Short mmCIF file of C-alpha atoms in Angstrom, two decimals:
data_model
loop_
_atom_site.label_atom_id
_atom_site.label_comp_id
_atom_site.label_asym_id
_atom_site.label_seq_id
_atom_site.Cartn_x
_atom_site.Cartn_y
_atom_site.Cartn_z
CA UNK S 1 5.69 10.73 0.92
CA UNK S 2 4.84 13.81 2.95
CA UNK S 3 4.39 16.05 -0.01
CA UNK S 4 0.94 17.64 -0.57
CA UNK S 5 -1.44 16.78 -3.34
CA UNK S 6 -0.91 20.29 -4.77
CA UNK S 7 2.90 19.79 -4.94
CA UNK S 8 2.44 16.48 -6.78
CA UNK S 9 0.04 18.13 -9.25
CA UNK S 10 2.50 21.03 -9.91
CA UNK S 11 5.23 18.42 -10.57
CA UNK S 12 2.78 16.66 -12.92
CA UNK S 13 3.10 13.45 -10.98
CA UNK S 14 -0.70 13.25 -10.61
CA UNK S 15 -3.62 14.95 -12.34
CA UNK S 16 -5.89 17.52 -10.73
CA UNK S 17 -9.55 16.64 -10.14
CA UNK S 18 -8.89 12.86 -9.99
CA UNK S 19 -9.50 12.55 -6.28
CA UNK S 20 -12.01 10.38 -4.52
CA UNK S 21 -13.17 9.65 -0.97
CA UNK S 22 -13.91 6.11 0.25
CA UNK S 23 -17.04 7.45 1.79
CA UNK S 24 -18.58 10.87 2.72
CA UNK S 25 -16.92 12.50 5.74
CA UNK S 26 -13.80 10.35 5.40
CA UNK S 27 -10.50 11.67 6.84
CA UNK S 28 -8.52 10.80 3.74
CA UNK S 29 -8.88 10.91 0.01
CA UNK S 30 -7.10 9.06 -2.77
CA UNK S 31 -6.15 9.02 -6.43
CA UNK S 32 -5.19 6.22 -8.76
CA UNK S 33 -2.41 7.49 -11.06
CA UNK S 34 -2.20 4.11 -12.72
CA UNK S 35 -3.73 0.58 -12.58
CA UNK S 36 -3.04 -1.09 -9.25
CA UNK S 37 -1.56 2.01 -7.51
CA UNK S 38 -3.46 4.15 -4.95
CA UNK S 39 -2.04 7.33 -3.31
CA UNK S 40 -3.77 8.16 -0.11
CA UNK S 41 -3.77 11.72 1.32
CA UNK S 42 -4.77 13.21 4.65
CA UNK S 43 -7.94 15.32 4.24
CA UNK S 44 -6.79 18.13 6.52
CA UNK S 45 -3.06 18.52 5.67
CA UNK S 46 -3.50 17.23 2.07
CA UNK S 47 -0.19 15.35 2.56
CA UNK S 48 0.59 12.00 0.93
CA UNK S 49 0.42 9.45 3.77
CA UNK S 50 0.27 6.08 1.96
CA UNK S 51 1.25 4.43 -1.32
CA UNK S 52 -0.51 1.21 -2.02
CA UNK S 53 0.41 -1.32 -4.75
CA UNK S 54 -2.05 -4.07 -5.72
CA UNK S 55 0.12 -6.96 -7.01
CA UNK S 56 -2.67 -9.53 -7.39
CA UNK S 57 -6.17 -8.15 -7.77
CA UNK S 58 -8.94 -10.56 -6.84
CA UNK S 59 -11.45 -8.08 -5.30
CA UNK S 60 -12.46 -5.65 -8.07
CA UNK S 61 -11.92 -4.68 -11.70
CA UNK S 62 -9.14 -2.11 -11.09
CA UNK S 63 -6.32 -4.37 -12.25
CA UNK S 64 -2.88 -5.08 -10.77
CA UNK S 65 0.20 -2.78 -10.71
CA UNK S 66 2.70 -3.62 -13.47
CA UNK S 67 5.18 -0.80 -12.97
CA UNK S 68 8.40 -0.61 -11.07
CA UNK S 69 8.24 -1.90 -7.52
CA UNK S 70 10.26 -0.15 -4.76
CA UNK S 71 13.54 -1.96 -3.77
CA UNK S 72 13.90 -4.74 -2.50
CA UNK S 73 10.44 -6.03 -3.34
CA UNK S 74 9.15 -7.72 -6.48
CA UNK S 75 5.86 -8.35 -8.20
CA UNK S 76 5.81 -12.05 -7.29
CA UNK S 77 6.43 -12.76 -3.59
CA UNK S 78 5.01 -14.96 -0.84
CA UNK S 79 5.39 -14.87 2.91
CA UNK S 80 8.42 -17.14 2.88
CA UNK S 81 10.23 -14.91 0.42
CA UNK S 82 9.26 -11.71 2.42
CA UNK S 83 10.45 -13.11 5.69
CA UNK S 84 13.68 -14.41 4.18
CA UNK S 85 14.28 -10.90 2.83
CA UNK S 86 13.00 -8.84 5.78
CA UNK S 87 13.20 -11.19 8.82
CA UNK S 88 10.49 -11.48 11.36
CA UNK S 89 7.84 -8.74 11.13
CA UNK S 90 7.29 -6.15 13.88
CA UNK S 91 3.69 -7.18 13.92
CA UNK S 92 1.74 -9.78 11.96
CA UNK S 93 -1.79 -11.09 11.55
CA UNK S 94 -2.80 -14.56 10.62
CA UNK S 95 -5.28 -15.93 8.17
CA UNK S 96 -8.93 -15.03 8.82
CA UNK S 97 -12.34 -15.16 7.15
CA UNK S 98 -13.66 -11.73 6.29
CA UNK S 99 -17.40 -11.27 5.40
CA UNK S 100 -17.95 -10.85 1.65
CA UNK S 101 -14.28 -11.20 0.80
CA UNK S 102 -13.70 -14.71 2.29
CA UNK S 103 -10.42 -16.13 3.48
CA UNK S 104 -7.32 -13.86 3.53
CA UNK S 105 -3.84 -14.84 4.53
CA UNK S 106 -3.10 -12.11 7.02
CA UNK S 107 -0.33 -9.50 6.90
CA UNK S 108 3.23 -8.69 7.99
CA UNK S 109 4.18 -5.16 9.13
CA UNK S 110 7.68 -3.75 9.33
CA UNK S 111 8.41 -0.42 10.98
CA UNK S 112 12.13 -0.74 11.74
CA UNK S 113 13.50 -2.56 8.67
CA UNK S 114 14.65 -0.40 5.77
CA UNK S 115 14.30 2.68 7.95
CA UNK S 116 17.27 4.40 6.23
CA UNK S 117 15.74 3.84 2.82
CA UNK S 118 12.18 4.54 3.91
CA UNK S 119 12.29 6.77 7.06
CA UNK S 120 9.14 7.04 9.24
CA UNK S 121 7.46 4.43 7.07
CA UNK S 122 5.50 1.32 7.98
CA UNK S 123 5.76 -1.31 5.24
CA UNK S 124 2.81 -3.72 5.19
CA UNK S 125 2.40 -6.77 3.03
CA UNK S 126 -1.09 -8.31 2.74
CA UNK S 127 -1.38 -12.00 1.90
CA UNK S 128 -3.94 -14.09 0.03
CA UNK S 129 -5.08 -17.33 1.64
CA UNK S 130 -2.26 -19.16 -0.19
CA UNK S 131 0.21 -16.65 1.37
CA UNK S 132 1.16 -14.86 -1.85
CA UNK S 133 1.49 -11.10 -1.47
CA UNK S 134 -1.46 -9.38 -3.03
CA UNK S 135 -0.73 -5.83 -1.73
CA UNK S 136 2.33 -3.83 -0.73
CA UNK S 137 1.67 -0.68 1.36
CA UNK S 138 4.01 2.04 2.46
CA UNK S 139 2.45 4.29 5.14
CA UNK S 140 4.07 7.29 6.68
CA UNK S 141 3.99 7.73 10.45
CA UNK S 142 5.21 10.58 12.68
#
């Protein structure tokens, strides 16, 4: 993380002209280099700020990520496995009902665990109502 979109294009990690905005005037843009993976960039600096993996996709037709998952995570996890692996989260949110989507299982966020491996990175795990991990997010902070 921290590299610009242009640097990643030059290294042939992502393709040019494959960027989208969530909505007009947004402060970030993204690309989907493969199914279930989203790279999010800052609109001003063009730097990669977040890598998002969809492990279980129940919201749209974009599919789930089947590639290699960053260590020490796996494709199939639930909250008990995450907390056994990572300990208590630095912040967490419980289950809640979200309009249109329905019940979600909340999230766990870690900013101090794995800091040597992922410096200046918040690691967030989003849960389904049954507490299986449906998304794994790495987000850079300064």
